[in-house]
Short mmCIF file of C-alpha atoms in Angstrom, two decimals:
data_model
loop_
_atom_site.label_atom_id
_atom_site.label_comp_id
_atom_site.label_asym_id
_atom_site.label_seq_id
_atom_site.Cartn_x
_atom_site.Cartn_y
_atom_site.Cartn_z
CA MET J 1 0.27 -0.10 0.39
CA ILE J 2 1.39 3.41 -0.68
CA LYS J 3 -0.13 6.34 1.94
CA VAL J 4 -0.85 9.07 0.43
CA LEU J 5 -1.28 12.88 2.25
CA PHE J 6 -2.72 16.53 1.90
CA PHE J 7 -2.47 19.59 3.02
CA ALA J 8 -3.66 22.44 3.73
CA SER J 9 -6.01 24.25 1.69
CA LEU J 10 -5.38 21.08 -0.63
CA ARG J 11 -6.88 18.79 2.43
CA ASP J 12 -9.28 21.46 2.41
CA GLN J 13 -10.98 21.10 -1.15
CA LEU J 14 -10.65 16.85 -1.05
CA GLY J 15 -12.44 16.55 2.61
CA ILE J 16 -10.20 13.78 3.05
CA SER J 17 -7.11 14.12 5.13
CA GLU J 18 -5.29 10.87 4.36
CA LEU J 19 -5.56 7.62 2.04
CA GLN J 20 -3.98 3.99 1.41
CA LEU J 21 -4.58 2.50 -1.95
CA PRO J 22 -2.94 -0.23 -3.91
CA CYS J 23 0.49 -0.09 -4.91
CA GLU J 24 0.78 -0.63 -8.44
CA ALA J 25 3.60 -1.76 -10.85
CA ASN J 26 5.82 0.37 -11.42
CA PRO J 27 4.56 3.32 -9.58
CA ASP J 28 5.42 5.91 -9.33
CA THR J 29 4.58 9.95 -8.43
CA ASN J 30 3.34 10.96 -12.11
CA SER J 31 1.20 7.56 -12.40
CA LEU J 32 -0.02 8.28 -8.27
CA LEU J 33 -2.06 11.92 -9.53
CA ASP J 34 -2.78 10.68 -12.88
CA ASN J 35 -4.89 8.02 -10.80
CA LEU J 36 -6.54 10.69 -8.19
CA LYS J 37 -7.24 13.78 -10.93
CA ALA J 38 -8.89 10.47 -12.32
CA GLN J 39 -11.19 9.64 -9.52
CA ASP J 40 -13.69 12.32 -10.46
CA GLN J 41 -13.72 16.14 -11.99
CA HIS J 42 -13.42 18.15 -8.30
CA TRP J 43 -10.41 15.75 -7.55
CA SER J 44 -9.20 16.62 -10.48
CA LYS J 45 -9.56 20.43 -10.31
CA ALA J 46 -8.04 20.35 -6.96
CA LEU J 47 -4.99 18.51 -7.48
CA LYS J 48 -4.38 20.52 -11.75
CA GLN J 49 -2.63 24.01 -9.19
CA LYS J 50 0.05 24.42 -11.52
CA GLN J 51 1.87 25.49 -7.92
CA LEU J 52 1.07 21.68 -6.38
CA MET J 53 3.74 20.71 -4.23
CA VAL J 54 4.72 16.85 -4.05
CA ALA J 55 6.73 14.82 -1.23
CA VAL J 56 8.37 11.35 -1.47
CA ASN J 57 8.97 10.07 2.55
CA GLN J 58 8.68 13.31 4.14
CA THR J 59 11.72 15.03 1.09
CA ILE J 60 10.22 17.27 -2.00
CA ALA J 61 10.28 15.37 -4.64
CA THR J 62 11.39 18.64 -7.86
CA SER J 63 10.78 15.05 -10.48
CA ASN J 64 8.74 11.64 -10.75
CA CYS J 65 9.67 9.83 -8.31
CA LEU J 66 9.63 5.64 -8.63
CA LEU J 67 7.74 5.06 -6.26
CA GLN J 68 7.41 1.19 -4.00
CA ASP J 69 4.86 -0.86 -1.20
CA GLY J 70 4.42 1.29 2.28
CA ASP J 71 5.61 4.93 0.80
CA GLU J 72 4.01 7.70 1.56
CA VAL J 73 3.88 10.71 -0.49
CA ALA J 74 2.24 13.99 -0.01
CA PHE J 75 0.19 16.40 -2.34
CA PHE J 76 0.00 20.10 -0.49
CA PRO J 77 0.26 23.67 -1.79
CA PRO J 78 3.63 25.44 -1.81
CA VAL J 79 4.27 26.59 1.82
CA THR J 80 3.94 29.39 4.01
CA GLY J 81 5.58 29.69 7.68
CA GLY J 82 7.96 31.93 8.85
CA MET E 1 18.49 22.91 18.57
CA ILE E 2 15.21 22.29 16.45
CA CYS E 3 11.85 22.51 18.25
CA VAL E 4 8.33 22.52 16.35
CA GLN E 5 5.76 23.23 19.22
CA SER E 6 2.69 24.76 19.94
CA GLU E 7 3.59 27.21 23.23
CA ASP E 8 5.61 29.69 23.21
CA PHE E 9 8.67 30.59 23.37
CA ASN E 10 10.78 33.34 25.41
CA LEU E 11 14.28 35.85 23.74
CA GLN E 12 16.24 36.37 26.75
CA VAL E 13 15.95 32.43 27.34
CA GLU E 14 16.39 31.63 23.89
CA TYR E 15 19.82 34.01 23.90
CA ASP E 16 21.78 33.25 26.55
CA LYS E 17 21.89 29.01 25.28
CA LEU E 18 23.05 31.03 22.41
CA ARG E 19 26.08 32.29 23.59
CA GLN E 20 26.86 29.91 26.87
CA GLN E 21 30.63 29.03 24.88
CA SER E 22 33.07 31.62 26.10
CA ASN E 23 34.48 31.98 22.88
CA VAL E 24 30.96 32.92 20.59
CA GLY E 25 31.52 37.27 19.28
CA ALA E 26 28.59 37.45 17.27
CA VAL E 27 24.73 36.44 17.72
CA VAL E 28 22.74 37.93 15.42
CA THR E 29 18.59 36.47 16.64
CA PHE E 30 15.48 36.37 14.57
CA SER E 31 11.93 36.52 15.40
CA GLY E 32 8.43 36.43 13.58
CA LEU E 33 4.95 37.63 14.10
CA VAL E 34 1.56 37.94 14.02
CA ARG E 35 0.73 41.21 12.58
CA ASP E 36 -2.80 42.87 12.54
CA CYS E 37 -2.95 42.87 9.39
CA ASN E 38 -1.37 41.48 5.25
CA LEU E 39 -2.26 41.66 1.52
CA GLY E 40 -5.06 45.26 3.02
CA LYS E 41 -6.58 43.63 4.82
CA SER E 42 -7.07 42.98 8.08
CA VAL E 43 -6.36 40.31 10.38
CA CYS E 44 -7.44 38.99 13.76
CA ALA E 45 -5.54 35.85 14.09
CA LEU E 46 -3.48 33.15 12.64
CA THR E 47 -2.94 29.08 12.42
CA LEU E 48 0.01 27.05 11.86
CA GLU E 49 -0.62 23.69 10.57
CA HIS E 50 2.28 21.54 9.81
CA TYR E 51 3.63 18.03 7.88
CA PRO E 52 4.81 16.20 11.18
CA GLY E 53 7.80 14.85 10.71
CA MET E 54 8.20 15.94 7.64
CA THR E 55 8.51 19.49 9.04
CA GLU E 56 11.59 18.53 11.55
CA LYS E 57 12.69 16.58 8.24
CA ALA E 58 13.09 20.57 6.71
CA LEU E 59 14.23 21.94 9.27
CA THR E 60 17.62 20.16 9.73
CA GLU E 61 18.54 20.38 6.73
CA ILE E 62 18.04 23.54 6.39
CA VAL E 63 20.26 23.73 9.23
CA GLU E 64 22.61 21.70 7.65
CA GLN E 65 23.53 23.93 3.80
CA ALA E 66 23.51 26.19 6.54
CA LYS E 67 26.28 25.08 8.74
CA GLN E 68 28.49 23.79 5.58
CA ARG E 69 28.22 27.65 4.46
CA TRP E 70 28.61 29.60 7.18
CA ASP E 71 31.05 28.74 10.74
CA ILE E 72 28.15 29.06 13.02
CA LEU E 73 29.19 27.81 16.57
CA ALA E 74 25.30 26.75 17.59
CA CYS E 75 22.08 26.96 15.85
CA THR E 76 18.56 27.55 17.57
CA VAL E 77 15.00 27.20 15.18
CA ILE E 78 12.16 27.15 16.99
CA HIS E 79 9.02 27.94 14.47
CA ARG E 80 5.01 27.10 16.36
CA VAL E 81 2.16 26.24 15.38
CA GLY E 82 -2.10 26.59 16.13
CA LYS E 83 -3.17 29.24 16.92
CA LEU E 84 -2.07 32.27 17.18
CA ALA E 85 -3.28 35.05 19.13
CA LEU E 86 -2.10 38.77 17.02
CA GLN E 87 1.11 40.04 18.10
CA ASP E 88 1.94 36.04 19.20
CA GLN E 89 5.88 35.34 18.22
CA ILE E 90 5.76 32.26 15.12
CA VAL E 91 8.57 32.32 14.68
CA PHE E 92 13.16 32.67 15.64
CA VAL E 93 16.13 32.00 14.42
CA GLY E 94 19.26 32.69 16.55
CA ILE E 95 22.93 31.58 15.16
CA ALA E 96 26.23 32.02 17.45
CA SER E 97 29.74 32.19 15.42
CA LEU E 98 32.68 34.45 16.13
CA HIS E 99 31.98 37.44 14.40
CA ARG E 100 28.45 39.19 12.90
CA GLN E 101 29.71 39.07 9.30
CA GLU E 102 28.48 34.79 9.12
CA ALA E 103 25.74 35.04 12.69
CA PHE E 104 24.00 37.79 10.49
CA ALA E 105 24.09 36.63 6.42
CA CYS E 106 23.33 32.72 8.06
CA CYS E 107 20.04 34.20 10.50
CA GLU E 108 19.13 35.50 7.41
CA PHE E 109 19.96 32.08 5.13
CA MET E 110 18.19 30.37 7.28
CA MET E 111 14.83 32.65 6.92
CA ASP E 112 14.84 33.04 3.16
CA TYR E 113 14.87 29.16 3.07
CA LEU E 114 12.27 28.01 5.67
CA LYS E 115 9.82 29.84 4.04
CA THR E 116 10.31 28.34 0.68
CA LYS E 117 10.98 25.14 1.97
CA ALA E 118 9.99 23.63 4.92
CA PRO E 119 5.99 22.54 5.38
CA PHE E 120 3.97 25.11 6.90
CA TRP E 121 0.69 26.63 6.10
CA LYS E 122 -1.35 29.53 7.50
CA LYS E 123 -4.16 30.31 7.95
CA GLU E 124 -5.27 33.92 8.10
CA CYS E 125 -8.56 34.66 9.89
CA ILE E 126 -9.69 37.80 9.11
CA LYS E 127 -14.09 37.84 11.29
CA PRO E 128 -14.64 35.37 13.49
CA GLY E 129 -16.07 32.60 12.00
CA GLU E 130 -13.88 33.71 8.52
CA SER E 131 -10.76 32.60 7.54
CA TYR E 132 -8.44 32.03 4.52
CA TRP E 133 -5.26 30.09 3.39
CA VAL E 134 -1.97 32.64 2.71
CA ASP E 135 -0.67 31.98 -0.84
CA ALA E 136 2.74 31.44 -0.46
CA ARG E 137 4.66 35.15 -2.16
CA GLU E 138 6.61 34.45 -4.85
CA SER E 139 9.49 37.86 -2.79
CA ASP E 140 9.91 34.83 -0.72
CA HIS E 141 11.21 32.62 -4.09
CA GLN E 142 12.47 35.43 -5.76
CA ALA E 143 15.03 35.71 -2.13
CA LEU E 144 16.36 33.11 -2.47
CA PHE E 145 18.49 33.74 -4.92
CA LYS E 146 20.95 35.73 -3.78
CA TRP E 147 22.40 32.21 -2.52
CA THR E 148 22.08 30.47 -5.40
CA GLU E 149 23.77 33.39 -7.56
CA HIS E 150 26.98 32.17 -7.16
CA LEU E 151 25.52 28.77 -8.69
CA ASN E 152 24.15 29.66 -11.54
CA ASN E 153 26.67 32.12 -12.23
CA ALA E 154 29.28 28.67 -12.15
CA GLU E 155 26.38 27.07 -15.12
#
């Protein structure tokens, strides 16, 4: 399984903070995002934002990243701390 | 020291911890506060969300990068999360070094990186029951360029 997390405005838009997805053959962050967008129009719209950030196992992924069973993938908007 | 906490912090206590070594010649500290306005809107409170685990990891990474660039003797980063009121302290960065130059530069570097790399998100309350997520600022991303300029020039 792959643990998927959503934070801040994205979590509010989707109405969910966490879900578990079965690990498909040769998964990567792009295919995971495509699968999530394919759920329905609402998900597609929320996940389409240009500046969406992705972290794999709590490290920012700047390009497509291969995944394996047990990985934690988080999607979130640009950070605004400080 | 890195700490993500809901409790407030005390500047004097943190400053005293930074100047414990006898070779410290300079301490630079920065603290960020909840102000009452943002982009023309009045703000009455702030909520800060973070990504437990990743936030601490990102802050550790920023401290490591800073230590590679400057010879610093001690470093503290404290960031609060949860509900904060106007004028509350949000963030503290303190750097101790032999001389002031490293401490000034390192403190600015740490804040510029923290604002764009550490997973925190602000939600501003503009009146009771009405709040919105703060958008990232382009100027915060621009601020990073001065630290990577030498890399860009080398390409």
